[in-house]
Amino acid sequence: MPANPHTAPSPQAHQAENRAIEALYADVVRRNRGETEFHQAVHEVLETLAPVLARRPELADARIVERVCEPERQLMFRVPWTDDAGAIHVNRGFRVEFSSALGPYKGGLRFHPSVDLGIVKFLGFEQIFKNALTGLSIGGGKGGSDFDPKGRSDAEIMRFCQSFMTELYRHIGEHTDVPAGDIGVGGREIGYLFGQYKRITNRHESGVLTGKGLGWGGARVRTEATGYGCVLFTEEMLRARGESLDGCRVVVSGSGNVAVYAIEKAQQLGATVLTCSDSSGYVVDEKGIDLDLLKEVKEVRRGRIAEYAELRGAHVRFVAAGAEGSSVWSVPCDVALPCATQNELTETDAVALVRGGVKAVAEGANMPTTPEAVRVFQEAGVAFGPGKAANAGGVATSALEMQQNASRDSWTFARTEERLAGIMRHIHESCATTAERYGRPGNYVVGANIAGFELVADAMLAQGLV
Ligand code: NDP
Ligand code: 2IT
């Protein structure tokens, strides 16, 4: 496995462990052919683990790494549905139940045409360690479909969700597997999915899904949690360097659930957010994004980002995707928050950001930064918060929703936000101290991977060969 000079130990150190990990990674590639995003996610974790295996030979003896790279269960199923004109469509549904070492499988559902088994496995693999970092009792899983919700009516979305749940229901449950949202799955979809689960099972089992509506078992702050948490994590990284978000210029990508609430919290903390985007392009608003207008365009009208530019005024620049050969990352800033999708921030983008003076980057999305770009940030001394740590606030608040469901309770916004803030501080602290413990101070990638891995590994050791 080619070494990452920043995350891998020196060539002399841990030679035997490095060789073992290389062999293991080659095996993952061989056995999961063509699943490039899954390979990438596994590589990012494995290349940081040699020092752990060197210190703790019992983990290698128990084949913990081999076992954690193999999902406990992988489900794929047909999802037939009819559109409003009566035409029949067939999509593919997925649920990868990756690890139940720490709790019931937990992770979102993604509806996007790019979804395939490799994407679901990369997301499920990341989720194991992210969920461990929250300190709450949740295992890792992920699911979704290659269904494209864009342009579909509410009735079509409902029929699709009902068909999807007609298979999924037999695999999930509040103690088994608890899905939530991700790209293309928000409150509307969770509602339709929950309704169908309830109808099929004849159980109002609140804890089977998270991200529910506030009137029927949902938790306050869950909608805001991923974006808020990402910004709180950024604030912690800045604080560790004696700085803060107050007065910072922030560049955000995406304009979905994570992006919108990252913008909201960054603004609450005194930053100016200059940009947001969708797959059709990005906007630059030097006066700072008008959040009410953005919510109106994206959440109410389900519109495109160009509409924001049209409605906001002449000072806003809209750049169509691919135009000018530039990306949202060409806008100079202090802080960058990629909140759209995987591999959206490349080496070229990272070089541009460093040249523009970026001090901190935190991943609101899952694996949005390519490995080459991560290297650029780390070599330039930019504080880099990997998604496993930085976007864990969403799933953490899902776990708080499960707690509330189990106790038939409902917490206030303030109480829940306080818990979220505490969890994000705890995650920052455990990444920072773990990185230090392994001789890599300030390296949150090493800290997050090792801290998450050790929690899962210890549980697997204790639970025997299962
Ligand atoms: P949404 O569906 O609400 O928003 C996704 C946003 O990203 C949209 O603006 C979308 O634009 C853009 N986007 C999606 N795919 C692409 C693509 N291939 N190219 C360019 N832009 C794209 O999803 P979320 O905000 O929930 O999720 C965003 C990211 O955050 C994902 O990586 C997700 O896995 C991650 N995440 C989400 C959590 C959550 O709680 N929701 C928790 C932790 C991480 P368009 O509408 O044009 O497609
Ligand atoms: O990637 C993620 O952490 C999510 N999409 C949220 C998962 C959840 O179960 O809340």
Short mmCIF file of C-alpha atoms and ligand atoms in Angstrom, two decimals:
data_model
loop_
_atom_site.label_atom_id
_atom_site.label_comp_id
_atom_site.label_asym_id
_atom_site.label_seq_id
_atom_site.Cartn_x
_atom_site.Cartn_y
_atom_site.Cartn_z
CA MET A 1 0.00 0.00 0.00
CA PRO A 2 1.58 3.35 -0.96
CA ALA A 3 2.41 5.20 2.23
CA ASN A 4 0.95 8.55 3.13
CA PRO A 5 3.93 10.44 4.56
CA HIS A 6 1.69 12.24 6.98
CA THR A 7 -0.42 9.49 8.40
CA ALA A 8 1.86 6.49 8.00
CA PRO A 9 4.65 5.78 10.44
CA SER A 10 8.24 6.15 9.28
CA PRO A 11 9.35 3.31 6.97
CA GLN A 12 11.54 1.82 9.72
CA ALA A 13 8.82 1.80 12.35
CA HIS A 14 6.34 -1.04 12.64
CA GLN A 15 7.63 -2.82 9.55
CA ALA A 16 5.97 -6.14 10.31
CA GLU A 17 2.63 -4.48 11.06
CA ASN A 18 2.85 -2.40 7.90
CA ARG A 19 3.47 -5.51 5.83
CA ALA A 20 0.52 -7.26 7.44
CA ILE A 21 -1.71 -4.28 6.76
CA GLU A 22 -0.57 -4.06 3.15
CA ALA A 23 -1.48 -7.70 2.64
CA LEU A 24 -4.79 -7.14 4.30
CA TYR A 25 -5.59 -4.14 2.14
CA ALA A 26 -4.67 -6.07 -1.02
CA ASP A 27 -7.11 -8.72 0.10
CA VAL A 28 -9.89 -6.17 0.61
CA VAL A 29 -9.32 -4.86 -2.94
CA ARG A 30 -9.27 -8.38 -4.37
CA ARG A 31 -12.44 -9.48 -2.59
CA ASN A 32 -14.42 -6.29 -3.25
CA ARG A 33 -13.56 -5.74 -6.87
CA GLY A 34 -14.45 -2.39 -8.43
CA GLU A 35 -15.70 -0.86 -5.17
CA THR A 36 -13.32 2.09 -5.38
CA GLU A 37 -14.88 4.30 -2.71
CA PHE A 38 -14.89 1.37 -0.30
CA HIS A 39 -11.22 0.72 -1.04
CA GLN A 40 -10.48 4.41 -0.41
CA ALA A 41 -12.30 4.45 2.93
CA VAL A 42 -10.57 1.26 4.08
CA HIS A 43 -7.16 2.54 2.95
CA GLU A 44 -7.62 5.79 4.88
CA VAL A 45 -8.22 3.88 8.10
CA LEU A 46 -5.76 1.01 7.65
CA GLU A 47 -2.79 3.23 6.85
CA THR A 48 -3.02 4.70 10.35
CA LEU A 49 -3.34 1.44 12.29
CA ALA A 50 0.18 -0.07 12.25
CA PRO A 51 1.24 1.60 15.51
CA VAL A 52 -1.88 0.25 17.24
CA LEU A 53 -1.18 -3.29 16.08
CA ALA A 54 2.44 -2.88 17.14
CA ARG A 55 1.39 -1.89 20.66
CA ARG A 56 -1.41 -4.40 20.91
CA PRO A 57 -0.52 -7.76 19.30
CA GLU A 58 -3.70 -9.32 20.73
CA LEU A 59 -5.68 -7.34 18.14
CA ALA A 60 -3.70 -8.85 15.28
CA ASP A 61 -3.97 -12.33 16.84
CA ALA A 62 -7.75 -11.99 16.94
CA ARG A 63 -7.80 -10.81 13.29
CA ILE A 64 -9.76 -7.72 14.32
CA VAL A 65 -8.84 -5.68 11.21
CA GLU A 66 -9.83 -8.47 8.80
CA ARG A 67 -13.11 -8.92 10.64
CA VAL A 68 -14.00 -5.23 10.81
CA CYS A 69 -13.45 -4.86 7.03
CA GLU A 70 -16.04 -7.55 6.31
CA PRO A 71 -19.67 -6.45 6.83
CA GLU A 72 -21.66 -8.65 9.17
CA ARG A 73 -24.48 -8.71 6.61
CA GLN A 74 -25.11 -7.17 3.16
CA LEU A 75 -28.62 -6.86 1.78
CA MET A 76 -29.59 -6.00 -1.81
CA PHE A 77 -33.14 -6.06 -3.03
CA ARG A 78 -35.47 -5.06 -5.86
CA VAL A 79 -37.60 -1.94 -5.41
CA PRO A 80 -40.38 -1.76 -8.02
CA TRP A 81 -42.65 1.30 -8.13
CA THR A 82 -44.94 3.21 -10.48
CA ASP A 83 -44.63 6.87 -11.45
CA ASP A 84 -47.57 9.28 -11.71
CA ALA A 85 -48.13 8.33 -15.34
CA GLY A 86 -48.43 4.65 -14.37
CA ALA A 87 -45.05 3.63 -15.84
CA ILE A 88 -43.16 0.95 -13.94
CA HIS A 89 -39.62 1.52 -12.62
CA VAL A 90 -37.22 -0.88 -10.96
CA ASN A 91 -34.50 0.35 -8.58
CA ARG A 92 -32.07 -1.44 -6.34
CA GLY A 93 -32.20 -1.17 -2.56
CA PHE A 94 -29.25 -1.72 -0.19
CA ARG A 95 -28.63 -2.11 3.50
CA VAL A 96 -25.15 -3.02 4.69
CA GLU A 97 -25.15 -4.01 8.35
CA PHE A 98 -21.47 -3.53 9.02
CA SER A 99 -20.80 -3.81 12.73
CA SER A 100 -22.97 -4.42 15.77
CA ALA A 101 -20.06 -4.54 18.23
CA LEU A 102 -21.14 -1.35 20.04
CA GLY A 103 -24.91 -1.36 19.50
CA PRO A 104 -27.62 -1.84 16.89
CA TYR A 105 -26.51 -1.06 13.34
CA LYS A 106 -26.99 2.68 12.87
CA GLY A 107 -26.60 4.90 9.82
CA GLY A 108 -28.46 6.73 7.12
CA LEU A 109 -30.17 5.88 3.85
CA ARG A 110 -29.02 7.62 0.67
CA PHE A 111 -31.24 8.01 -2.40
CA HIS A 112 -29.08 9.13 -5.31
CA PRO A 113 -28.49 7.70 -8.81
CA SER A 114 -24.79 7.15 -7.99
CA VAL A 115 -25.56 4.72 -5.14
CA ASP A 116 -24.11 1.24 -5.57
CA LEU A 117 -22.75 -1.41 -3.23
CA GLY A 118 -19.29 0.21 -3.09
CA ILE A 119 -20.74 3.57 -2.04
CA VAL A 120 -22.92 2.01 0.64
CA LYS A 121 -19.97 -0.01 1.96
CA PHE A 122 -17.68 3.01 2.14
CA LEU A 123 -20.34 4.90 4.07
CA GLY A 124 -21.07 1.92 6.33
CA PHE A 125 -17.38 1.38 7.07
CA GLU A 126 -16.85 5.04 8.02
CA GLN A 127 -19.98 4.90 10.14
CA ILE A 128 -18.55 2.19 12.42
CA PHE A 129 -15.74 4.42 13.68
CA LYS A 130 -17.75 7.64 13.61
CA ASN A 131 -20.44 6.08 15.76
CA ALA A 132 -17.82 4.73 18.15
CA LEU A 133 -16.36 8.22 18.55
CA THR A 134 -19.71 9.59 19.75
CA GLY A 135 -19.30 7.48 22.91
CA LEU A 136 -22.90 6.28 22.52
CA SER A 137 -24.04 2.67 22.03
CA ILE A 138 -24.46 2.48 18.27
CA GLY A 139 -23.03 0.08 15.71
CA GLY A 140 -22.42 0.94 12.07
CA GLY A 141 -24.55 0.48 8.95
CA LYS A 142 -25.70 2.29 5.83
CA GLY A 143 -28.23 1.84 3.07
CA GLY A 144 -30.07 3.45 0.25
CA SER A 145 -31.01 3.15 -3.37
CA ASP A 146 -29.99 4.28 -6.84
CA PHE A 147 -33.42 5.95 -7.04
CA ASP A 148 -33.18 9.58 -8.21
CA PRO A 149 -35.66 11.76 -6.27
CA LYS A 150 -34.99 14.88 -8.37
CA GLY A 151 -38.13 16.13 -10.10
CA ARG A 152 -40.35 13.44 -8.54
CA SER A 153 -43.73 14.37 -7.06
CA ASP A 154 -44.57 13.76 -3.39
CA ALA A 155 -46.82 10.89 -4.47
CA GLU A 156 -43.98 9.25 -6.39
CA ILE A 157 -41.59 9.67 -3.46
CA MET A 158 -44.21 8.10 -1.18
CA ARG A 159 -44.75 5.09 -3.45
CA PHE A 160 -41.01 4.58 -3.76
CA CYS A 161 -40.49 4.79 0.02
CA GLN A 162 -43.36 2.36 0.63
CA SER A 163 -41.93 -0.16 -1.81
CA PHE A 164 -38.44 0.23 -0.33
CA MET A 165 -39.74 -0.34 3.21
CA THR A 166 -41.83 -3.33 2.12
CA GLU A 167 -38.54 -5.24 1.88
CA LEU A 168 -36.42 -3.33 4.41
CA TYR A 169 -38.86 -3.72 7.33
CA ARG A 170 -37.92 -7.37 7.94
CA HIS A 171 -34.27 -6.45 8.54
CA ILE A 172 -34.60 -3.46 10.89
CA GLY A 173 -35.87 -2.75 14.39
CA GLU A 174 -35.07 -0.55 17.36
CA HIS A 175 -32.68 -3.18 18.78
CA THR A 176 -31.44 -4.44 15.41
CA ASP A 177 -30.83 -1.75 12.84
CA VAL A 178 -31.95 1.89 12.94
CA PRO A 179 -31.79 3.81 9.63
CA ALA A 180 -32.00 7.61 9.24
CA GLY A 181 -31.49 10.15 6.45
CA ASP A 182 -28.55 10.99 4.20
CA ILE A 183 -28.38 12.50 0.69
CA GLY A 184 -31.87 12.56 -0.81
CA VAL A 185 -33.53 11.33 2.40
CA GLY A 186 -34.91 13.94 4.79
CA GLY A 187 -37.98 14.43 6.97
CA ARG A 188 -40.47 13.77 4.18
CA GLU A 189 -38.93 10.41 3.26
CA ILE A 190 -38.49 9.31 6.89
CA GLY A 191 -42.21 10.02 7.38
CA TYR A 192 -43.27 7.81 4.47
CA LEU A 193 -40.83 5.08 5.50
CA PHE A 194 -42.04 5.14 9.11
CA GLY A 195 -45.69 5.04 8.03
CA GLN A 196 -45.13 1.92 5.93
CA TYR A 197 -43.09 0.21 8.69
CA LYS A 198 -45.89 0.89 11.15
CA ARG A 199 -48.52 -0.43 8.76
CA ILE A 200 -46.68 -3.64 7.95
CA THR A 201 -45.62 -4.48 11.50
CA ASN A 202 -48.63 -3.06 13.35
CA ARG A 203 -46.18 -1.49 15.81
CA HIS A 204 -45.61 2.17 16.62
CA GLU A 205 -41.95 1.40 17.23
CA SER A 206 -40.54 4.92 17.45
CA GLY A 207 -36.91 3.85 17.80
CA VAL A 208 -36.79 2.04 14.46
CA LEU A 209 -35.91 5.18 12.49
CA THR A 210 -34.41 8.54 13.45
CA GLY A 211 -34.97 11.95 11.95
CA LYS A 212 -38.70 11.66 12.58
CA GLY A 213 -41.09 14.61 12.77
CA LEU A 214 -41.25 16.40 16.12
CA GLY A 215 -44.91 15.49 16.62
CA TRP A 216 -44.35 11.71 16.35
CA GLY A 217 -41.13 10.79 18.09
CA GLY A 218 -38.56 13.04 16.48
CA ALA A 219 -35.88 14.82 18.50
CA ARG A 220 -35.27 18.53 18.58
CA VAL A 221 -31.91 19.51 17.03
CA ARG A 222 -31.67 16.35 14.87
CA THR A 223 -32.34 18.42 11.73
CA GLU A 224 -29.63 20.93 12.65
CA ALA A 225 -27.23 18.48 14.30
CA THR A 226 -24.79 17.51 11.55
CA GLY A 227 -24.16 21.05 10.35
CA TYR A 228 -24.11 22.49 13.87
CA GLY A 229 -21.79 19.74 15.06
CA CYS A 230 -19.39 20.27 12.17
CA VAL A 231 -19.06 23.95 13.01
CA LEU A 232 -18.70 23.23 16.74
CA PHE A 233 -15.89 20.81 15.90
CA THR A 234 -14.25 23.49 13.74
CA GLU A 235 -14.51 25.94 16.63
CA GLU A 236 -12.76 23.40 18.88
CA MET A 237 -9.94 22.94 16.36
CA LEU A 238 -9.52 26.71 16.11
CA ARG A 239 -9.69 27.12 19.88
CA ALA A 240 -6.84 24.61 20.26
CA ARG A 241 -4.75 27.06 18.19
CA GLY A 242 -5.86 30.10 20.14
CA GLU A 243 -8.29 31.26 17.44
CA SER A 244 -12.05 31.27 16.84
CA LEU A 245 -14.63 31.44 14.06
CA ASP A 246 -15.63 34.97 14.99
CA GLY A 247 -14.81 37.21 12.03
CA CYS A 248 -13.73 34.32 9.78
CA ARG A 249 -14.63 34.07 6.09
CA VAL A 250 -16.13 30.64 5.50
CA VAL A 251 -16.64 28.71 2.27
CA VAL A 252 -19.32 25.99 2.34
CA SER A 253 -20.22 23.50 -0.41
CA GLY A 254 -23.63 21.89 -0.79
CA SER A 255 -26.99 23.40 0.08
CA GLY A 256 -28.74 20.43 1.63
CA ASN A 257 -29.38 19.51 5.23
CA VAL A 258 -25.76 19.56 6.39
CA ALA A 259 -24.74 22.72 4.50
CA VAL A 260 -27.74 24.82 5.57
CA TYR A 261 -27.22 24.21 9.28
CA ALA A 262 -23.44 24.53 9.05
CA ILE A 263 -24.07 27.99 7.59
CA GLU A 264 -26.55 28.79 10.37
CA LYS A 265 -24.17 27.87 13.20
CA ALA A 266 -21.15 29.54 11.54
CA GLN A 267 -23.16 32.74 11.30
CA GLN A 268 -24.28 32.43 14.93
CA LEU A 269 -20.61 32.24 15.90
CA GLY A 270 -19.79 35.46 14.06
CA ALA A 271 -18.43 34.15 10.75
CA THR A 272 -19.37 35.36 7.29
CA VAL A 273 -20.35 32.51 4.97
CA LEU A 274 -19.57 33.43 1.39
CA THR A 275 -20.70 30.44 -0.64
CA CYS A 276 -22.88 27.39 -1.06
CA SER A 277 -23.51 25.07 -3.99
CA ASP A 278 -25.39 22.19 -5.53
CA SER A 279 -24.57 19.87 -8.41
CA SER A 280 -25.50 22.60 -10.91
CA GLY A 281 -22.99 25.19 -9.62
CA TYR A 282 -22.07 27.52 -6.78
CA VAL A 283 -22.92 31.03 -5.59
CA VAL A 284 -20.59 33.63 -4.09
CA ASP A 285 -22.36 36.16 -1.87
CA GLU A 286 -19.84 38.66 -0.49
CA LYS A 287 -22.48 40.11 1.86
CA GLY A 288 -22.87 36.71 3.47
CA ILE A 289 -25.42 34.02 2.62
CA ASP A 290 -29.02 35.07 3.37
CA LEU A 291 -30.11 31.98 5.25
CA ASP A 292 -33.86 32.65 5.18
CA LEU A 293 -33.72 32.98 1.41
CA LEU A 294 -31.55 29.85 1.08
CA LYS A 295 -34.01 27.83 3.20
CA GLU A 296 -36.92 29.16 1.15
CA VAL A 297 -35.24 28.14 -2.12
CA LYS A 298 -33.86 24.75 -1.04
CA GLU A 299 -36.13 23.50 1.74
CA VAL A 300 -39.51 24.94 0.77
CA ARG A 301 -39.38 25.11 -3.03
CA ARG A 302 -36.84 22.30 -3.45
CA GLY A 303 -35.27 24.57 -6.08
CA ARG A 304 -31.79 25.01 -7.56
CA ILE A 305 -29.02 27.23 -6.23
CA ALA A 306 -29.16 29.52 -9.30
CA GLU A 307 -32.57 30.69 -8.01
CA TYR A 308 -30.89 31.95 -4.85
CA ALA A 309 -28.59 34.11 -6.98
CA GLU A 310 -31.51 35.47 -9.03
CA LEU A 311 -33.57 36.39 -5.98
CA ARG A 312 -30.77 37.73 -3.80
CA GLY A 313 -29.52 40.49 -6.10
CA ALA A 314 -26.90 41.59 -8.57
CA HIS A 315 -23.97 41.36 -6.14
CA VAL A 316 -24.23 37.55 -6.08
CA ARG A 317 -22.16 35.56 -8.56
CA PHE A 318 -23.50 32.22 -9.82
CA VAL A 319 -20.93 29.95 -11.43
CA ALA A 320 -22.32 26.95 -13.29
CA ALA A 321 -20.66 23.60 -12.53
CA GLY A 322 -17.61 23.15 -14.73
CA ALA A 323 -17.65 26.79 -15.91
CA GLU A 324 -14.52 28.96 -15.56
CA GLY A 325 -12.62 25.75 -14.82
CA SER A 326 -12.99 26.64 -11.14
CA SER A 327 -14.80 25.24 -8.14
CA VAL A 328 -16.23 26.76 -4.99
CA TRP A 329 -12.83 26.10 -3.39
CA SER A 330 -11.24 28.84 -5.53
CA VAL A 331 -12.87 31.44 -3.26
CA PRO A 332 -10.25 32.61 -0.69
CA CYS A 333 -11.31 31.96 2.91
CA ASP A 334 -10.19 31.20 6.47
CA VAL A 335 -12.33 28.09 6.89
CA ALA A 336 -13.64 25.56 4.36
CA LEU A 337 -16.52 23.18 5.09
CA PRO A 338 -17.20 20.60 2.36
CA CYS A 339 -20.82 19.55 2.98
CA ALA A 340 -21.98 18.00 -0.34
CA THR A 341 -20.54 14.63 -1.31
CA GLN A 342 -17.51 12.32 -1.54
CA ASN A 343 -14.32 13.39 -3.33
CA GLU A 344 -15.62 16.88 -4.08
CA LEU A 345 -12.43 18.60 -2.85
CA THR A 346 -9.37 17.60 -4.89
CA GLU A 347 -5.64 18.23 -4.62
CA THR A 348 -5.95 21.23 -6.96
CA ASP A 349 -8.72 22.64 -4.78
CA ALA A 350 -6.63 22.11 -1.65
CA VAL A 351 -3.66 23.92 -3.17
CA ALA A 352 -5.97 26.84 -4.07
CA LEU A 353 -7.40 26.93 -0.54
CA VAL A 354 -3.96 26.91 1.06
CA ARG A 355 -2.87 29.70 -1.28
CA GLY A 356 -6.02 31.63 -0.25
CA GLY A 357 -5.01 31.39 3.42
CA VAL A 358 -7.28 28.63 4.76
CA LYS A 359 -6.63 27.81 8.44
CA ALA A 360 -9.14 25.03 9.08
CA VAL A 361 -11.09 22.49 7.03
CA ALA A 362 -13.81 20.27 8.51
CA GLU A 363 -15.70 17.59 6.61
CA GLY A 364 -19.47 17.98 6.96
CA ALA A 365 -19.89 15.42 4.19
CA ASN A 366 -18.53 11.87 4.25
CA MET A 367 -15.07 11.59 2.64
CA PRO A 368 -15.41 14.82 0.59
CA THR A 369 -11.64 15.42 0.59
CA THR A 370 -9.48 13.21 -1.64
CA PRO A 371 -6.44 11.60 0.05
CA GLU A 372 -4.11 13.84 -1.99
CA ALA A 373 -5.98 16.93 -0.80
CA VAL A 374 -5.80 15.77 2.84
CA ARG A 375 -2.04 15.50 2.41
CA VAL A 376 -1.83 19.07 1.06
CA PHE A 377 -3.69 20.41 4.11
CA GLN A 378 -1.65 18.43 6.60
CA GLU A 379 1.67 19.40 5.04
CA ALA A 380 0.60 23.06 5.06
CA GLY A 381 -0.29 22.87 8.76
CA VAL A 382 -4.01 23.45 8.16
CA ALA A 383 -6.25 22.04 10.92
CA PHE A 384 -8.09 19.19 9.19
CA GLY A 385 -11.15 17.57 10.79
CA PRO A 386 -12.09 14.26 9.09
CA GLY A 387 -15.79 13.46 8.62
CA LYS A 388 -15.73 10.59 11.13
CA ALA A 389 -15.17 13.20 13.81
CA ALA A 390 -16.49 16.44 12.33
CA ASN A 391 -19.87 15.23 11.07
CA ALA A 392 -20.63 12.82 13.91
CA GLY A 393 -23.07 15.28 15.48
CA GLY A 394 -25.89 14.04 13.24
CA VAL A 395 -25.70 10.41 14.21
CA ALA A 396 -24.99 11.35 17.83
CA THR A 397 -28.25 13.28 17.95
CA SER A 398 -29.94 10.29 16.31
CA ALA A 399 -28.74 8.28 19.29
CA LEU A 400 -30.23 10.96 21.56
CA GLU A 401 -33.49 10.54 19.62
CA MET A 402 -33.33 6.79 20.34
CA GLN A 403 -32.80 7.58 24.04
CA GLN A 404 -35.85 9.83 24.06
CA ASN A 405 -37.93 7.21 22.24
CA ALA A 406 -36.88 4.48 24.68
CA SER A 407 -37.91 6.60 27.67
CA ARG A 408 -40.97 8.10 25.89
CA ASP A 409 -39.53 11.50 26.67
CA SER A 410 -38.94 14.67 24.67
CA TRP A 411 -36.14 17.07 25.49
CA THR A 412 -36.02 20.82 24.91
CA PHE A 413 -33.96 22.36 22.13
CA ALA A 414 -31.54 23.89 24.64
CA ARG A 415 -30.97 20.63 26.53
CA THR A 416 -30.41 18.67 23.32
CA GLU A 417 -28.08 21.27 21.83
CA GLU A 418 -26.08 21.28 25.04
CA ARG A 419 -25.69 17.49 24.79
CA LEU A 420 -24.60 17.85 21.16
CA ALA A 421 -22.02 20.50 22.06
CA GLY A 422 -20.68 18.28 24.85
CA ILE A 423 -20.41 15.31 22.49
CA MET A 424 -18.53 17.36 19.87
CA ARG A 425 -16.11 18.61 22.56
CA HIS A 426 -15.62 15.02 23.73
CA ILE A 427 -14.91 13.84 20.16
CA HIS A 428 -12.40 16.64 19.61
CA GLU A 429 -10.71 15.85 22.89
CA SER A 430 -10.45 12.12 22.25
CA CYS A 431 -9.09 12.66 18.70
CA ALA A 432 -6.54 15.19 19.98
CA THR A 433 -5.34 13.10 22.93
CA THR A 434 -5.20 9.88 20.89
CA ALA A 435 -3.14 11.61 18.19
CA GLU A 436 -0.78 12.81 20.90
CA ARG A 437 -0.63 9.40 22.55
CA TYR A 438 0.53 7.97 19.21
CA GLY A 439 3.09 10.72 18.64
CA ARG A 440 1.12 12.62 15.97
CA PRO A 441 -0.10 15.77 17.77
CA GLY A 442 -2.61 17.81 15.81
CA ASN A 443 -3.31 14.98 13.35
CA TYR A 444 -7.08 14.49 13.72
CA VAL A 445 -7.11 11.80 11.01
CA VAL A 446 -4.83 9.57 13.06
CA GLY A 447 -6.67 10.50 16.27
CA ALA A 448 -10.15 9.76 14.91
CA ASN A 449 -9.19 6.49 13.23
CA ILE A 450 -7.32 5.08 16.20
CA ALA A 451 -9.74 6.29 18.89
CA GLY A 452 -12.72 4.88 16.95
CA PHE A 453 -10.94 1.66 16.06
CA GLU A 454 -9.80 0.90 19.62
CA LEU A 455 -13.34 1.22 20.98
CA VAL A 456 -14.70 -1.18 18.35
CA ALA A 457 -11.72 -3.54 18.65
CA ASP A 458 -12.02 -3.81 22.44
CA ALA A 459 -15.72 -4.69 22.14
CA MET A 460 -14.97 -7.29 19.46
CA LEU A 461 -12.25 -8.87 21.60
CA ALA A 462 -14.59 -9.07 24.58
CA GLN A 463 -17.41 -10.58 22.51
CA GLY A 464 -15.34 -13.43 21.09
CA LEU A 465 -15.16 -14.77 17.55
CA VAL A 466 -18.51 -13.74 16.09
P1 NDP B 1 -28.89 16.55 1.05
O1 NDP B 1 -29.52 15.63 0.07
O2 NDP B 1 -29.74 17.31 1.98
O3 NDP B 1 -27.95 17.59 0.29
C1 NDP B 1 -26.91 17.15 -0.52
C2 NDP B 1 -26.25 18.37 -1.14
O4 NDP B 1 -25.05 17.95 -1.79
C3 NDP B 1 -27.10 19.03 -2.21
O5 NDP B 1 -26.81 20.38 -2.27
C4 NDP B 1 -26.65 18.29 -3.47
O6 NDP B 1 -26.87 19.00 -4.66
C5 NDP B 1 -25.18 18.15 -3.20
N1 NDP B 1 -24.70 16.96 -3.91
C6 NDP B 1 -25.08 15.68 -3.71
N2 NDP B 1 -24.48 14.85 -4.55
C7 NDP B 1 -23.69 15.63 -5.32
C8 NDP B 1 -22.81 15.37 -6.37
N3 NDP B 1 -22.60 14.11 -6.82
N4 NDP B 1 -22.16 16.43 -6.93
C9 NDP B 1 -22.36 17.70 -6.46
N5 NDP B 1 -23.19 18.00 -5.46
C10 NDP B 1 -23.84 16.99 -4.90
O7 NDP B 1 -27.83 15.64 1.85
P2 NDP B 1 -27.12 15.95 3.25
O8 NDP B 1 -26.91 17.41 3.41
O9 NDP B 1 -27.85 15.19 4.28
O10 NDP B 1 -25.71 15.20 3.05
C11 NDP B 1 -24.56 15.88 2.57
C12 NDP B 1 -23.33 15.10 2.95
O11 NDP B 1 -23.25 15.01 4.37
C13 NDP B 1 -23.26 13.66 2.46
O12 NDP B 1 -21.91 13.31 2.22
C14 NDP B 1 -23.77 12.87 3.64
O13 NDP B 1 -23.32 11.53 3.61
C15 NDP B 1 -23.14 13.64 4.76
N6 NDP B 1 -23.74 13.49 6.09
C16 NDP B 1 -25.06 13.70 6.29
C17 NDP B 1 -25.59 13.58 7.56
C18 NDP B 1 -27.02 13.89 7.86
O14 NDP B 1 -27.38 13.85 9.02
N7 NDP B 1 -27.84 14.23 6.88
C19 NDP B 1 -24.76 13.17 8.70
C20 NDP B 1 -23.35 13.06 8.39
C21 NDP B 1 -22.89 13.20 7.12
P3 NDP B 1 -28.01 18.48 -5.67
O15 NDP B 1 -29.30 18.79 -4.99
O16 NDP B 1 -27.79 19.25 -6.92
O17 NDP B 1 -27.78 17.00 -5.85
O1 2IT B 2 -23.50 9.86 7.68
C1 2IT B 2 -24.19 9.96 8.72
O2 2IT B 2 -23.68 9.95 9.84
C2 2IT B 2 -25.64 10.11 8.57
N1 2IT B 2 -26.13 10.18 7.44
C3 2IT B 2 -26.52 10.15 9.78
C4 2IT B 2 -26.81 8.76 10.27
C5 2IT B 2 -27.83 8.65 11.37
O3 2IT B 2 -28.15 7.51 11.68
O4 2IT B 2 -28.30 9.65 11.92
#
